[in-house]
Structures are given as C-alpha cells and as structure tokens.
C-alpha cells in the first residue's frame, strides 16, 4: 500500500506495557482454568482429529480423539494431556491395530475410564455394516493413562447389531453407586448396557436384557453421558458428519437409563467460524462448576470430510439446569506458543512470549479461517522495527477474501498503525485505496490496543481508547470475509487477538 505521511502534533494513546524477552513460563498446575473459550485459540491441538472424549487423571486433563483420516489409515490412536487446558502434550500411538488382532481399520471414538488402578479405553473398529463382519466395540487396558494399551479380551466387547444400533461411538460412565454403563450406537439407534466391575464384560438388567434401546429424537451417533446436580445429561450428535448440519443436542433424566427426551440443539455450525461441529466430550474442572464442551469442527475453507480439528468452548447452565447454547468464540493469546489454525501468505511469522511475531515484509499476512460480516476485532499491536522511509505500518485485515502473497494480494479492508504518526484505513481490490487516516502518535516497541468495528457499511477504527474512534467511515465494498494481521515494511507483534459478532 502507499501510505500518506503523518504529523508530529498527533494525540498519543496510552501504550500497553511492553512484554519482556523472558520465555513464557508454564502456568502452575494449581491454577483453576476459568475461560470463556480456549484462550490459546482453537483448535487446541495440531493435526486432523475428531470425536474427542475426556478424562481427568492424577491432576491432568486428558483428551482421547480419533485420528481423522481415511478409514484404512485409522489404525492408531493418540492422546493429549494438559495441566492447565492450554499447554497440551501429545502421546502418540497409545493404541494401534498391532495390539488388537481383530481390528484392521476405522479405529474410532476412544472412550477412557479408570477403575481399580487400571486405565481402560473403549474403541470402535472396522466399521461393520452387518453381523457377518468381524468388528465393533473393543476394550483395551493399560497401567498408565498414556498407555501403551493392549486388547483386554481378544475380541469385540460388542460385535453385533442390537436394536438396530451399529456398534460404534461408545461412552462409558461410572455412576456414584459404582455401576458402570456403556452408551453407544450408530445408524440412528442408541443402546445402553451395564458394564461389570471388571470393566471388560457386560452385565444384565433385572429383566434379563443385556441391551436397552434409549434412542432420543434425532439421534444419529456420538453418545455422551455426564452427571451434574444429581441429574443425568445425555448428549449426542445429529445430522451427517461430513455435512454442515452436524450438531450436538441433549436430554436430562433422573435415571441413567432415561427416558431421554430431547431438549435442544446446543452446538451447531456458525457460518462465521466453522462447520460440522459435533461429537463431543465434556470437561468438568474438579471441585468447581466450570464445564467445557470438547468437540470437533471443520474449518470453513476445508472440503475434505476428514479435515476436522479438536476445540473447546465454555458450557454454561441456566438456573434450572438446562444448558445454554454454545457459542464458538474466536480468540488467540498465543499462550501455548503455537499458531494452530492460522494460515500465512508471505512474510515470516512465529510465536514468542505470548505474541504472534511478524518479521518485516512487504505485505506479509497471517489469517484465520473465518467469515465475519458485522464484527468487532481486537488486538494488541507493537511495531518493533520499521523502514526509515516512514511508509510502513502494521495492523488488522477484515472482511477479506482472494488471499495470496504480496502487499495488496487480497480483497478486503485493512486498518494499521505507523510510527510515522498515524492510523490508516483502506481497502485492497486489485490495488490499494485509502479510505481515511488520522494522526496518532505511535512509538516503536510500545504496545497499543487496536480495534476495528464494522457493522454494515459503517467502519470504525480505535487506537487505545475504545470509546471514541479515530476513524469513522462508510463503505460498502465488502460485506464479509476472513480476519487476520498484516505488516507493510515493518516488523510487529500481536497479542490477545479476538473477533466477535457485533
């Protein structure tokens, strides 16, 4: 872009105290993770994963997901552990088909539970479509949460269809009285069965049945059970797992056997954030009423059904115990030292000291896979070096599309600050057009809060004080698009980035 010159008489916003050069320390395990969403940004782990289930073992949170690839490539399971829900450690190949002689492919939806000093992992394998095939739900056992897990019984625990339920997508729940249950089922049917104390065999109900159908309205797959306040919360996924209509609904009952009457759909796609959100687990921070829903979703630009990522958001309850709609929030404070979910176009980007670091370039961009229209975008921005020409800036891109390498290789809006003493707003579409600028004193290596508010044709830009905009214009060129950051002949850092609907 070609930026206009500034003036020395510009007002000076209050800078944010600069960060130190010391490496970021891992938070103490005792800290209570009380967040509205993953502060380090979603997705929380790198790679294609889906169907997460969770446990809390020995002071650590654990996530056990499906490796989300073609069925023939799904021959192993990984796990992830964290003391703070921010920094996650990968434990690779905790279970593989080499240790389960009957499992060949489609190893899905691990369900962890611990009893008697042993760690059990229930899993689906082989994606059987008829009772003539070998496969179904297996159970593996280990001495540690991270495994290695080995087949506990040498054959499927549930290896056939009962009540029309495909033997997949299991969840195992141990009630307060010690009775364990397994909830499972695909193809639109869900069963519950008792699990014996050995955790590797099934019991029977008082009427002699092993399986009872509990299928709620709109159930497709992804059974999940938890207990809160003496009530049983049953969750499941609806819609097609490769489509945008995949979602999570729930029921509440007084008994672990139901009946489970569908109350509401609480997690579904957001066209500004992600599609295909579903198949969840839950995390309850021990000793608190803080709950998170852990789930997978598909980035907006991805068309491969297996390209799914594990995320979490806060789960809030109403006074009557019902669950509020889940909001998929967008923020990243880079406290995990990573930039999962970001895509770069030119430039040199990395993460250090809880900041996204952008090396100097002629228009390098780092973008989120979002599509916001009316929105508020915030970031803490510091220009760490700039070209002597003064024709430099660093800032935020919004409502952007057609992204590529190059200074103006995008279509959308940009708002940036410059140590030449200005904040500028413009748009790119085959070239750069400046819409407005204002005089603001900016000092190198000081951090400033930059906010953009775009509602309809109204665009406002704030530096420091978010009560009064430095720029206020009207433009109708772009209605929605991706959000990100950009530098022009400057190096900069970005912290506490967030995007929310306005």
Tab-separated table of N, CA, C and O in Angstrom, residues 329-390:
chain	number	residue	atom	x	y	z
A	329	UNK	N	-16.412	-19.118	20.235
A	329	UNK	CA	-15.716	-17.838	20.264
A	329	UNK	C	-14.388	-17.924	19.511
A	329	UNK	O	-13.801	-19.003	19.382
A	330	UNK	N	-13.930	-16.768	19.043
A	330	UNK	CA	-12.680	-16.690	18.292
A	330	UNK	C	-11.723	-15.764	19.026
A	330	UNK	O	-11.971	-14.561	19.145
A	331	UNK	N	-10.655	-16.338	19.555
A	331	UNK	CA	-9.612	-15.539	20.184
A	331	UNK	C	-8.324	-16.341	20.218
A	331	UNK	O	-8.340	-17.571	20.083
A	332	UNK	N	-7.208	-15.644	20.377
A	332	UNK	CA	-5.909	-16.315	20.477
A	332	UNK	C	-4.954	-15.391	21.209
A	332	UNK	O	-4.657	-14.293	20.735
A	333	UNK	N	-4.493	-15.852	22.392
A	333	UNK	CA	-3.487	-15.082	23.112
A	333	UNK	C	-2.103	-15.702	22.984
A	333	UNK	O	-1.150	-15.239	23.610
A	334	UNK	N	-2.000	-16.780	22.196
A	334	UNK	CA	-0.727	-17.426	21.854
A	334	UNK	C	0.017	-17.933	23.090
A	334	UNK	O	1.230	-18.126	23.063
A	335	UNK	N	-0.711	-18.174	24.179
A	335	UNK	CA	-0.082	-18.608	25.424
A	335	UNK	C	0.433	-20.034	25.364
A	335	UNK	O	1.181	-20.458	26.248
A	336	UNK	N	0.048	-20.803	24.326
A	336	UNK	CA	0.581	-22.156	24.169
A	336	UNK	C	1.829	-22.186	23.306
A	336	UNK	O	2.403	-23.254	23.065
A	337	UNK	N	2.248	-21.012	22.799
A	337	UNK	CA	3.450	-20.953	21.978
A	337	UNK	C	3.243	-21.411	20.552
A	337	UNK	O	4.225	-21.622	19.824
A	338	UNK	N	1.982	-21.551	20.136
A	338	UNK	CA	1.687	-22.057	18.790
A	338	UNK	C	0.718	-21.132	18.072
A	338	UNK	O	0.068	-20.280	18.686
A	339	UNK	N	0.590	-21.337	16.781
A	339	UNK	CA	-0.372	-20.596	15.977
A	339	UNK	C	-1.212	-21.575	15.154
A	339	UNK	O	-1.390	-21.407	13.947
A	340	UNK	N	-1.747	-22.605	15.852
A	340	UNK	CA	-2.628	-23.557	15.198
A	340	UNK	C	-3.844	-22.819	14.629
A	340	UNK	O	-4.434	-21.962	15.291
A	341	UNK	N	-4.228	-23.167	13.422
A	341	UNK	CA	-5.401	-22.566	12.819
A	341	UNK	C	-5.122	-21.313	12.011
A	341	UNK	O	-6.031	-20.779	11.374
A	342	UNK	N	-3.893	-20.833	12.023
A	342	UNK	CA	-3.516	-19.650	11.238
A	342	UNK	C	-2.895	-20.086	9.915
A	342	UNK	O	-2.202	-21.099	9.842
A	343	UNK	N	-3.125	-19.290	8.877
A	343	UNK	CA	-2.535	-19.529	7.563
A	343	UNK	C	-1.775	-18.271	7.157
A	343	UNK	O	-2.284	-17.156	7.291
A	344	UNK	N	-0.551	-18.447	6.660
A	344	UNK	CA	0.275	-17.302	6.309
A	344	UNK	C	0.380	-17.141	4.800
A	344	UNK	O	0.357	-18.114	4.047
A	345	UNK	N	0.504	-15.884	4.385
A	345	UNK	CA	0.635	-15.515	2.974
A	345	UNK	C	1.800	-14.533	2.882
A	345	UNK	O	1.658	-13.337	3.125
A	346	UNK	N	2.974	-15.070	2.549
A	346	UNK	CA	4.165	-14.245	2.538
A	346	UNK	C	4.589	-13.902	3.951
A	346	UNK	O	3.950	-14.258	4.943
A	347	UNK	N	5.710	-13.205	4.070
A	347	UNK	CA	6.171	-12.783	5.382
A	347	UNK	C	6.769	-13.922	6.189
A	347	UNK	O	6.871	-15.066	5.736
A	348	UNK	N	7.142	-13.597	7.409
A	348	UNK	CA	7.768	-14.551	8.322
A	348	UNK	C	7.071	-14.419	9.668
A	348	UNK	O	7.220	-13.402	10.364
A	349	UNK	N	6.317	-15.459	10.049
A	349	UNK	CA	5.525	-15.402	11.280
A	349	UNK	C	5.941	-16.523	12.224
A	349	UNK	O	6.207	-17.653	11.804
A	350	UNK	N	5.955	-16.207	13.511
A	350	UNK	CA	6.269	-17.183	14.555
A	350	UNK	C	5.573	-16.733	15.836
A	350	UNK	O	4.879	-15.713	15.860
A	351	UNK	N	5.750	-17.511	16.914
A	351	UNK	CA	5.167	-17.157	18.209
A	351	UNK	C	6.263	-17.144	19.258
A	351	UNK	O	7.074	-18.073	19.334
A	352	UNK	N	6.297	-16.080	20.057
A	352	UNK	CA	7.241	-15.969	21.168
A	352	UNK	C	6.643	-15.057	22.230
A	352	UNK	O	5.979	-14.067	21.908
A	353	UNK	N	6.859	-15.403	23.489
A	353	UNK	CA	6.431	-14.561	24.609
A	353	UNK	C	4.951	-14.192	24.538
A	353	UNK	O	4.564	-13.040	24.774
A	354	UNK	N	4.115	-15.179	24.204
A	354	UNK	CA	2.669	-14.987	24.132
A	354	UNK	C	2.281	-13.945	23.080
A	354	UNK	O	1.261	-13.247	23.217
A	355	UNK	N	3.051	-13.839	22.026
A	355	UNK	CA	2.754	-12.903	20.948
A	355	UNK	C	2.996	-13.570	19.604
A	355	UNK	O	3.914	-14.394	19.454
A	356	UNK	N	2.173	-13.193	18.629
A	356	UNK	CA	2.433	-13.542	17.240
A	356	UNK	C	3.449	-12.553	16.712
A	356	UNK	O	3.232	-11.334	16.767
A	357	UNK	N	4.566	-13.060	16.223
A	357	UNK	CA	5.676	-12.218	15.798
A	357	UNK	C	5.721	-12.201	14.276
A	357	UNK	O	5.814	-13.251	13.637
A	358	UNK	N	5.657	-11.002	13.690
A	358	UNK	CA	5.710	-10.834	12.248
A	358	UNK	C	7.006	-10.137	11.870
A	358	UNK	O	7.261	-9.009	12.302
A	359	UNK	N	7.844	-10.813	11.091
A	359	UNK	CA	9.037	-10.177	10.578
A	359	UNK	C	8.684	-9.153	9.512
A	359	UNK	O	7.605	-9.194	8.918
A	360	UNK	N	9.587	-8.239	9.266
A	360	UNK	CA	9.322	-7.194	8.289
A	360	UNK	C	9.170	-7.777	6.893
A	360	UNK	O	9.951	-8.631	6.466
A	361	UNK	N	8.132	-7.348	6.193
A	361	UNK	CA	7.897	-7.796	4.827
A	361	UNK	C	6.995	-6.794	4.133
A	361	UNK	O	6.371	-5.946	4.776
A	362	UNK	N	6.925	-6.919	2.814
A	362	UNK	CA	6.083	-6.024	2.033
A	362	UNK	C	4.689	-6.613	1.893
A	362	UNK	O	4.247	-6.982	0.812
A	363	UNK	N	4.002	-6.727	3.029
A	363	UNK	CA	2.619	-7.177	2.976
A	363	UNK	C	2.370	-8.590	3.444
A	363	UNK	O	1.367	-9.198	3.056
A	364	UNK	N	3.240	-9.139	4.287
A	364	UNK	CA	3.001	-10.469	4.830
A	364	UNK	C	1.740	-10.521	5.661
A	364	UNK	O	1.436	-9.596	6.419
A	365	UNK	N	0.989	-11.614	5.523
A	365	UNK	CA	-0.309	-11.743	6.205
A	365	UNK	C	-0.390	-13.075	6.934
A	365	UNK	O	0.093	-14.095	6.433
A	366	UNK	N	-1.020	-13.066	8.093
A	366	UNK	CA	-1.396	-14.289	8.815
A	366	UNK	C	-2.895	-14.207	9.049
A	366	UNK	O	-3.389	-13.230	9.614
A	367	UNK	N	-3.621	-15.249	8.618
A	367	UNK	CA	-5.078	-15.166	8.570
A	367	UNK	C	-5.738	-16.319	9.311
A	367	UNK	O	-5.251	-17.453	9.309
A	368	UNK	N	-6.875	-16.015	9.910
A	368	UNK	CA	-7.766	-17.020	10.462
A	368	UNK	C	-8.770	-17.440	9.397
A	368	UNK	O	-9.126	-16.651	8.519
A	369	UNK	N	-9.249	-18.665	9.508
A	369	UNK	CA	-10.228	-19.179	8.544
A	369	UNK	C	-11.627	-18.811	9.030
A	369	UNK	O	-12.384	-19.651	9.510
A	370	UNK	N	-11.964	-17.526	8.910
A	370	UNK	CA	-13.244	-17.013	9.399
A	370	UNK	C	-13.987	-16.320	8.262
A	370	UNK	O	-13.445	-16.092	7.186
A	371	UNK	N	-15.227	-15.970	8.534
A	371	UNK	CA	-16.043	-15.265	7.539
A	371	UNK	C	-17.029	-14.346	8.260
A	371	UNK	O	-18.240	-14.537	8.189
A	372	UNK	N	-16.490	-13.348	8.953
A	372	UNK	CA	-17.319	-12.431	9.723
A	372	UNK	C	-17.811	-11.279	8.847
A	372	UNK	O	-17.083	-10.768	7.997
A	373	UNK	N	-19.052	-10.870	9.078
A	373	UNK	CA	-19.611	-9.669	8.469
A	373	UNK	C	-19.598	-8.556	9.477
A	373	UNK	O	-18.620	-7.827	9.613
A	374	UNK	N	-20.700	-8.392	10.228
A	374	UNK	CA	-20.739	-7.418	11.319
A	374	UNK	C	-19.888	-7.955	12.455
A	374	UNK	O	-20.170	-9.044	13.001
A	375	UNK	N	-18.849	-7.226	12.834
A	375	UNK	CA	-17.917	-7.789	13.808
A	375	UNK	C	-17.123	-6.704	14.510
A	375	UNK	O	-17.043	-5.550	14.074
A	376	UNK	N	-16.509	-7.119	15.627
A	376	UNK	CA	-15.524	-6.314	16.347
A	376	UNK	C	-14.256	-7.155	16.442
A	376	UNK	O	-14.293	-8.290	16.916
A	377	UNK	N	-13.150	-6.604	15.977
A	377	UNK	CA	-11.863	-7.295	16.031
A	377	UNK	C	-10.908	-6.482	16.890
A	377	UNK	O	-10.799	-5.266	16.731
A	378	UNK	N	-10.234	-7.166	17.815
A	378	UNK	CA	-9.308	-6.517	18.747
A	378	UNK	C	-7.949	-7.189	18.703
A	378	UNK	O	-7.847	-8.412	18.504
A	379	UNK	N	-6.903	-6.396	18.929
A	379	UNK	CA	-5.554	-6.938	19.069
A	379	UNK	C	-4.677	-5.901	19.749
A	379	UNK	O	-4.919	-4.684	19.656
A	380	UNK	N	-3.656	-6.384	20.451
A	380	UNK	CA	-2.614	-5.524	20.984
A	380	UNK	C	-1.452	-5.565	20.003
A	380	UNK	O	-0.904	-6.635	19.721
A	381	UNK	N	-1.065	-4.417	19.460
A	381	UNK	CA	-0.098	-4.345	18.370
A	381	UNK	C	1.104	-3.503	18.796
A	381	UNK	O	0.949	-2.415	19.374
A	382	UNK	N	2.291	-4.005	18.492
A	382	UNK	CA	3.526	-3.263	18.732
A	382	UNK	C	4.384	-3.324	17.478
A	382	UNK	O	4.633	-4.420	16.957
A	383	UNK	N	4.810	-2.178	16.990
A	383	UNK	CA	5.750	-2.139	15.859
A	383	UNK	C	7.160	-2.183	16.429
A	383	UNK	O	7.573	-1.284	17.179
A	384	UNK	N	7.882	-3.218	16.102
A	384	UNK	CA	9.215	-3.423	16.692
A	384	UNK	C	10.332	-2.866	15.827
A	384	UNK	O	11.416	-2.600	16.317
A	385	UNK	N	10.091	-2.703	14.544
A	385	UNK	CA	11.038	-2.035	13.657
A	385	UNK	C	10.290	-1.594	12.414
A	385	UNK	O	9.277	-2.187	12.053
A	386	UNK	N	10.806	-0.549	11.757
A	386	UNK	CA	10.126	-0.017	10.576
A	386	UNK	C	11.148	0.570	9.628
A	386	UNK	O	12.222	1.033	10.042
A	387	UNK	N	10.822	0.551	8.359
A	387	UNK	CA	11.688	1.143	7.346
A	387	UNK	C	11.826	2.642	7.587
A	387	UNK	O	10.897	3.311	8.049
A	388	UNK	N	12.991	3.179	7.284
A	388	UNK	CA	13.267	4.590	7.547
A	388	UNK	C	12.424	5.531	6.699
A	388	UNK	O	12.263	6.716	7.035
A	389	UNK	N	11.828	5.002	5.634
A	389	UNK	CA	11.009	5.842	4.765
A	389	UNK	C	9.751	6.349	5.444
A	389	UNK	O	9.159	7.345	5.025
A	390	UNK	N	9.319	5.683	6.495
A	390	UNK	CA	8.083	6.059	7.169
A	390	UNK	C	6.841	5.514	6.493
A	390	UNK	O	5.740	5.593	7.043
